[in-house]
Every structure is written in structure tokens, then in C-alpha cells.
Amino acid sequence: LSALVGAQVYIGYGRTESDMISNGKNALVYTVPSTPVIVPPVGPAPVLLGTSGNYAILAKTAVSTVPASAITGNVAVSPAATSFLTGFSLTMVGTTSATSPQVTGFLYGADMTAPTSTSLTTAVLDMQTAYADAAGRITPDFLNLGAGNIGGKTLKGGLYTWGTSVMAPADIAISGGANDVWIFQVAGDLNVSPNARVILEGGALAKNIFWQVSGEVIISAGAHFEGNILSKTGITLRTGASLNGRALSQTMVALDAATVVKPAP
């Protein structure tokens, strides 16, 4: 609308245009501004991941894959050792990292030498801090939405809280702007049914979506998921499942020919 700066938009009613104008049956509703209109973000402040955000997958006890998975981003375990990265066919890069045909990035274990070992300790602490932050948010915008069944729903920015498990038996849409934030607090498990999809609408970004789950997260075969998963119990991506986000687990992450892509910052 840059060519229309200063133009005015009216809305009115009347039998004719002259009737509307001469009898004042109109109202000015908008003047095209010379500077962008700033729309404030919807939802809570984002969860700060700290250095745990440097990883597509971070777990404390194990990360396993049934080949061939495809991971874009770094993968790490700590305090577990490198031997708990299983199914990757690792190639060591000195004593500080490893590579795998299934990973575009590097893999790390707590028994690797400094600075890797120190960095992983910090990343795990940051992951736990992020989990506590997400879990500690109060005054939800939506409480026990759908009694835990969110299949078919459109979710706008906000804080969502469930005192139960949550399931997505059908597609769900996460709709909002690029600066909107979603935090989902799940007291039980999170289960996404086979081939169900999380779809982003309106410019929503995976980096601004946070799933804090006390129980187990299961993304079933062929399903697609969006956002940062902060799980206290474990994360499983079954055959052909995909995640645009991060899998950050205080126990294990298990992949079966799955795809994980760390979102852009």
C-alpha cells in the first residue's frame, strides 16, 4: 500500500453514492499509514532454551535410531556416554565429536574430552531449566481444552494446560503470527496418532512452540509434529514420523526411520 499512503477508507450506506456522501451516511475507518502497523505478539513470553537449543536431539540416557533416520542438527547424550548413541554407525572426529550418515551435524557423548564434556553438562542443565520454566507458567489461557483430545482443533497463541494426557487423533493447526508463542503443559502423555499432522498457519514458527510433557511423547508412524518437545519421561518417533523442532528429553529419544529438523533461530 506504499503508493496509497495518506489515502482514506470510508464505509457507508445509502441508495446511491451521492446519498451516502451528501447525507453523511459514512464513517472514516482507516487512513493508510506511512509506517508499518506493529501487531503485538499473542501468547506468553517464549521459553529460553539456553545452550540446549543448539541441539536437534538432546537426551540424558540414550538416543537410538533404527536406520535410516535423517536428522538435521546436532545430537547429544549426557551424562550417558557415547556408547548410548546407538544405530548411528558413528565415525569419531578426534576425541570431541562424531559423525553419522544419518546426521547433518555432529554427535556428542559425555565421555568425550573437553570442551565437549563441559558443554554437554551445561546444555543438560539448560534443558532442565527450560522444562521447569515451561512447567511453572501459571494462569493458562486454555484449561483442559477438548478434555485432552485436540484432534481437528486450531490453536492460537497462548498458554495451554492439561491435567491429563493429550492425544491428537487427527490433524491440528497451530495458527498465528511469526512472533506469537505457544506453551503446552501436559501432565500425562502426549500421543500423536498415525499419519496425523501438526500444521502451521499464518506465519507461525516451530521455534516459538513449546510442548512441556511430564509423561511420554509418542509421535506415531507417518505423523508430523512441530515445535520444541521438553519431555521428562521420553520421546519416541515411530516409523516414518517427522519433527520440525527439537527433541529434548530428560531420559531417552528413540527414532525409527524418522526425520528431525532443528528449526531456524
CSV table of C-alpha atoms in Angstrom, one decimal:
chain,number,residue,atom,x,y,z
A,1,LEU,CA,0.0,0.0,0.0
A,2,SER,CA,3.0,2.3,-0.2
A,3,ALA,CA,1.6,4.1,-3.2
A,4,LEU,CA,-1.6,4.8,-1.2
A,5,VAL,CA,-0.1,6.5,1.9
A,6,GLY,CA,-2.5,9.1,3.1
A,7,ALA,CA,-5.5,7.6,1.3
A,8,GLN,CA,-8.6,7.3,3.4
A,9,VAL,CA,-11.0,4.4,3.5
A,10,TYR,CA,-14.7,5.0,4.3
A,11,ILE,CA,-17.6,2.7,4.9
A,12,GLY,CA,-21.2,3.8,4.5
A,13,TYR,CA,-24.7,3.1,3.3
A,14,GLY,CA,-27.2,4.8,1.1
A,15,ARG,CA,-29.3,4.3,-2.0
A,16,THR,CA,-26.6,6.0,-4.2
A,17,GLU,CA,-23.1,7.2,-3.7
A,18,SER,CA,-24.3,10.8,-3.6
A,19,ASP,CA,-26.9,9.9,-1.0
A,20,MET,CA,-24.2,8.4,1.2
A,21,ILE,CA,-21.8,11.4,0.8
A,22,SER,CA,-24.3,14.3,0.9
A,23,ASN,CA,-26.2,13.0,3.8
A,24,GLY,CA,-23.2,11.9,5.9
A,25,LYS,CA,-24.0,8.2,5.8
A,26,ASN,CA,-20.4,7.2,6.1
A,27,ALA,CA,-17.6,7.0,8.6
A,28,LEU,CA,-13.8,7.1,8.2
A,29,VAL,CA,-12.4,3.7,9.2
A,30,TYR,CA,-8.8,3.8,8.1
A,31,THR,CA,-6.1,6.0,6.8
A,32,VAL,CA,-3.2,4.3,5.1
A,33,PRO,CA,-0.1,5.0,7.3
A,34,SER,CA,3.4,5.8,6.2
A,35,THR,CA,5.0,3.4,8.7
A,36,PRO,CA,4.2,-0.3,9.3
A,37,VAL,CA,1.5,-1.1,11.8
A,38,ILE,CA,3.1,-3.2,14.6
A,39,VAL,CA,0.9,-6.1,15.7
A,40,PRO,CA,1.9,-7.2,19.2
A,41,PRO,CA,2.6,-10.9,19.6
A,42,VAL,CA,0.0,-13.2,21.0
A,43,GLY,CA,0.8,-15.6,23.9
A,44,PRO,CA,3.3,-15.8,26.7
A,45,ALA,CA,7.0,-15.0,26.7
A,46,PRO,CA,9.0,-17.7,25.0
A,47,VAL,CA,10.8,-20.4,26.9
A,48,LEU,CA,14.6,-19.8,26.9
A,49,LEU,CA,16.3,-23.0,25.9
A,50,GLY,CA,19.9,-21.7,26.5
A,51,THR,CA,22.6,-23.9,25.1
A,52,SER,CA,20.2,-26.9,24.8
A,53,GLY,CA,18.8,-25.1,21.8
A,54,ASN,CA,22.0,-25.9,20.0
A,55,TYR,CA,20.8,-29.5,19.5
A,56,ALA,CA,18.1,-31.1,17.4
A,57,ILE,CA,18.1,-34.0,19.9
A,58,LEU,CA,19.4,-34.0,23.4
A,59,ALA,CA,18.8,-36.7,26.0
A,60,LYS,CA,20.3,-37.8,29.3
A,61,THR,CA,20.2,-41.6,29.0
A,62,ALA,CA,20.2,-42.6,25.3
A,63,VAL,CA,19.4,-41.7,21.7
A,64,SER,CA,18.7,-44.7,19.4
A,65,THR,CA,17.8,-45.0,15.7
A,66,VAL,CA,16.6,-47.8,13.5
A,67,PRO,CA,18.2,-46.8,10.2
A,68,ALA,CA,17.8,-44.9,8.2
A,69,SER,CA,16.7,-41.8,10.1
A,70,ALA,CA,17.5,-38.2,8.8
A,71,ILE,CA,18.5,-35.6,11.4
A,72,THR,CA,19.4,-32.0,10.6
A,73,GLY,CA,21.2,-30.6,13.6
A,74,ASN,CA,23.4,-31.9,16.4
A,75,VAL,CA,22.6,-34.9,18.6
A,76,ALA,CA,23.9,-35.5,22.1
A,77,VAL,CA,23.7,-37.6,25.2
A,78,SER,CA,24.8,-36.6,28.7
A,79,PRO,CA,25.6,-37.8,31.4
A,80,ALA,CA,25.4,-41.0,29.3
A,81,ALA,CA,28.5,-42.0,27.3
A,82,THR,CA,28.9,-42.1,23.5
A,83,SER,CA,28.1,-45.8,23.5
A,84,PHE,CA,24.5,-44.8,24.3
A,85,LEU,CA,24.2,-43.3,20.8
A,86,THR,CA,23.1,-46.5,19.1
A,87,GLY,CA,22.2,-47.3,15.4
A,88,PHE,CA,24.2,-44.3,14.0
A,89,SER,CA,27.3,-46.1,12.7
A,90,LEU,CA,29.5,-43.4,14.3
A,91,THR,CA,32.8,-42.2,12.9
A,92,MET,CA,34.8,-40.4,15.6
A,93,VAL,CA,36.3,-37.0,14.9
A,94,GLY,CA,39.2,-36.9,17.2
A,95,THR,CA,38.0,-37.2,20.8
A,96,THR,CA,35.5,-34.4,20.8
A,97,SER,CA,32.7,-35.3,18.4
A,98,ALA,CA,31.4,-37.9,15.9
A,99,THR,CA,29.6,-38.0,12.6
A,100,SER,CA,27.0,-40.3,11.1
A,101,PRO,CA,25.5,-40.9,7.6
A,102,GLN,CA,22.1,-40.2,9.3
A,103,VAL,CA,23.0,-36.8,10.8
A,104,THR,CA,23.7,-33.5,9.1
A,105,GLY,CA,25.7,-32.1,12.1
A,106,PHE,CA,27.7,-33.7,14.8
A,107,LEU,CA,27.1,-36.2,17.6
A,108,TYR,CA,28.4,-35.9,21.1
A,109,GLY,CA,28.6,-38.0,24.3
A,110,ALA,CA,29.5,-37.1,27.8
A,111,ASP,CA,32.7,-39.2,27.8
A,112,MET,CA,34.2,-37.1,25.0
A,113,THR,CA,37.0,-34.8,26.1
A,114,ALA,CA,36.7,-31.1,26.9
A,115,PRO,CA,35.3,-28.8,25.8
A,116,THR,CA,32.6,-31.3,24.7
A,117,SER,CA,32.0,-32.8,28.2
A,118,THR,CA,31.7,-29.4,29.8
A,119,SER,CA,29.4,-28.1,27.1
A,120,LEU,CA,27.0,-31.1,27.4
A,121,THR,CA,26.8,-30.6,31.2
A,122,THR,CA,25.7,-27.0,30.7
A,123,ALA,CA,23.3,-28.0,27.9
A,124,VAL,CA,21.5,-30.6,30.1
A,125,LEU,CA,21.2,-28.1,32.9
A,126,ASP,CA,19.7,-25.6,30.5
A,127,MET,CA,17.3,-28.2,29.2
A,128,GLN,CA,16.1,-28.9,32.8
A,129,THR,CA,15.8,-25.2,33.5
A,130,ALA,CA,13.7,-24.7,30.3
A,131,TYR,CA,11.5,-27.6,31.3
A,132,ALA,CA,10.9,-26.1,34.8
A,133,ASP,CA,10.2,-22.7,33.2
A,134,ALA,CA,7.6,-24.1,30.9
A,135,ALA,CA,6.0,-26.2,33.6
A,136,GLY,CA,5.9,-23.2,36.0
A,137,ARG,CA,3.9,-20.9,33.9
A,138,ILE,CA,0.6,-20.0,35.5
A,139,THR,CA,-2.8,-18.6,34.6
A,140,PRO,CA,-3.5,-20.6,31.4
A,141,ASP,CA,-5.5,-19.1,28.5
A,142,PHE,CA,-6.9,-22.6,27.9
A,143,LEU,CA,-7.5,-25.2,30.5
A,144,ASN,CA,-8.1,-28.9,29.6
A,145,LEU,CA,-9.1,-28.0,26.1
A,146,GLY,CA,-11.1,-30.7,24.4
A,147,ALA,CA,-10.7,-32.8,27.6
A,148,GLY,CA,-7.3,-33.7,26.2
A,149,ASN,CA,-8.4,-34.5,22.6
A,150,ILE,CA,-7.0,-31.8,20.4
A,151,GLY,CA,-7.6,-33.5,17.0
A,152,GLY,CA,-9.2,-31.2,14.5
A,153,LYS,CA,-8.6,-28.1,16.5
A,154,THR,CA,-7.0,-24.8,15.6
A,155,LEU,CA,-4.7,-23.5,18.3
A,156,LYS,CA,-3.9,-19.8,18.6
A,157,GLY,CA,-1.0,-18.4,20.6
A,158,GLY,CA,-1.3,-18.8,24.4
A,159,LEU,CA,-0.7,-20.9,27.4
A,160,TYR,CA,-2.5,-24.3,27.4
A,161,THR,CA,-2.7,-26.6,30.4
A,162,TRP,CA,-4.0,-30.1,30.7
A,163,GLY,CA,-4.1,-32.1,34.0
A,164,THR,CA,-4.3,-35.3,31.9
A,165,SER,CA,-2.7,-36.9,28.9
A,166,VAL,CA,-3.3,-35.3,25.5
A,167,MET,CA,-3.9,-37.0,22.2
A,168,ALA,CA,-4.1,-35.9,18.6
A,169,PRO,CA,-6.0,-38.5,16.6
A,170,ALA,CA,-6.4,-36.1,13.7
A,171,ASP,CA,-4.7,-33.1,12.2
A,172,ILE,CA,-4.3,-30.0,14.3
A,173,ALA,CA,-3.5,-26.4,13.2
A,174,ILE,CA,-1.3,-24.0,15.1
A,175,SER,CA,-2.3,-20.6,13.8
A,176,GLY,CA,-0.7,-17.2,14.4
A,177,GLY,CA,2.0,-14.8,13.5
A,178,ALA,CA,5.7,-15.2,13.4
A,179,ASN,CA,6.2,-13.7,16.9
A,180,ASP,CA,3.3,-15.5,18.6
A,181,VAL,CA,4.2,-18.1,21.3
A,182,TRP,CA,2.5,-21.3,22.3
A,183,ILE,CA,3.3,-23.2,25.5
A,184,PHE,CA,1.5,-26.6,26.1
A,185,GLN,CA,1.7,-28.0,29.6
A,186,VAL,CA,0.8,-31.7,29.6
A,187,ALA,CA,0.6,-33.5,32.9
A,188,GLY,CA,0.4,-37.0,31.3
A,189,ASP,CA,1.5,-38.5,28.0
A,190,LEU,CA,1.3,-36.9,24.6
A,191,ASN,CA,0.2,-39.2,21.8
A,192,VAL,CA,0.0,-38.3,18.1
A,193,SER,CA,-1.9,-40.9,16.1
A,194,PRO,CA,-0.5,-42.5,12.9
A,195,ASN,CA,-0.4,-40.0,9.9
A,196,ALA,CA,-1.9,-37.1,12.0
A,197,ARG,CA,-0.2,-33.8,11.3
A,198,VAL,CA,0.5,-30.6,13.1
A,199,ILE,CA,0.1,-27.8,10.5
A,200,LEU,CA,1.5,-24.3,10.9
A,201,GLU,CA,-0.7,-21.4,9.6
A,202,GLY,CA,-0.5,-17.7,9.3
A,203,GLY,CA,3.3,-17.5,9.7
A,204,ALA,CA,3.6,-19.5,13.0
A,205,LEU,CA,7.1,-20.7,13.6
A,206,ALA,CA,8.2,-24.0,15.2
A,207,LYS,CA,10.8,-22.3,17.3
A,208,ASN,CA,8.1,-20.5,19.2
A,209,ILE,CA,6.2,-23.6,20.1
A,210,PHE,CA,6.9,-25.5,23.4
A,211,TRP,CA,5.5,-28.8,24.5
A,212,GLN,CA,6.2,-29.5,28.2
A,213,VAL,CA,5.2,-33.1,28.8
A,214,SER,CA,5.6,-34.9,32.1
A,215,GLY,CA,4.9,-38.3,30.6
A,216,GLU,CA,6.0,-40.0,27.4
A,217,VAL,CA,5.7,-38.4,24.0
A,218,ILE,CA,4.8,-40.8,21.1
A,219,ILE,CA,4.7,-39.5,17.5
A,220,SER,CA,3.2,-42.4,15.7
A,221,ALA,CA,4.1,-43.8,12.3
A,222,GLY,CA,3.8,-41.3,9.5
A,223,ALA,CA,2.8,-38.5,11.8
A,224,HIS,CA,4.3,-35.0,11.5
A,225,PHE,CA,4.9,-32.7,14.5
A,226,GLU,CA,6.0,-29.1,15.1
A,227,GLY,CA,7.8,-27.4,18.0
A,228,ASN,CA,10.2,-27.9,20.8
A,229,ILE,CA,9.4,-31.0,22.9
A,230,LEU,CA,10.6,-30.8,26.5
A,231,SER,CA,9.9,-34.3,27.9
A,232,LYS,CA,10.6,-35.6,31.4
A,233,THR,CA,10.0,-39.3,30.5
A,234,GLY,CA,10.9,-40.0,26.9
A,235,ILE,CA,10.3,-39.2,23.2
A,236,THR,CA,9.6,-41.8,20.5
A,237,LEU,CA,9.3,-41.2,16.8
A,238,ARG,CA,7.9,-44.3,15.1
A,239,THR,CA,8.4,-45.4,11.6
A,240,GLY,CA,8.4,-42.5,9.2
A,241,ALA,CA,7.4,-39.9,11.7
A,242,SER,CA,8.9,-36.4,11.4
A,243,LEU,CA,9.6,-33.5,13.7
A,244,ASN,CA,10.2,-29.9,12.7
A,245,GLY,CA,11.6,-28.8,16.1
A,246,ARG,CA,13.7,-30.2,18.9
A,247,ALA,CA,13.5,-33.4,20.9
A,248,LEU,CA,14.9,-32.5,24.4
A,249,SER,CA,14.4,-35.4,26.8
A,250,GLN,CA,15.4,-36.0,30.4
A,251,THR,CA,15.5,-39.7,29.6
A,252,MET,CA,15.8,-41.2,26.1
A,253,VAL,CA,14.9,-40.4,22.5
A,254,ALA,CA,14.1,-43.3,20.1
A,255,LEU,CA,13.8,-43.0,16.3
A,256,ASP,CA,12.6,-45.5,13.8
A,257,ALA,CA,13.5,-44.3,10.3
A,258,ALA,CA,12.3,-40.8,11.4
A,259,THR,CA,13.1,-37.3,10.4
A,260,VAL,CA,14.1,-34.5,12.7
A,261,VAL,CA,15.0,-30.9,11.6
A,262,LYS,CA,16.1,-28.3,14.1
A,263,PRO,CA,14.2,-25.1,13.4
A,264,ALA,CA,15.9,-21.9,12.2
A,265,PRO,CA,16.7,-19.5,15.0
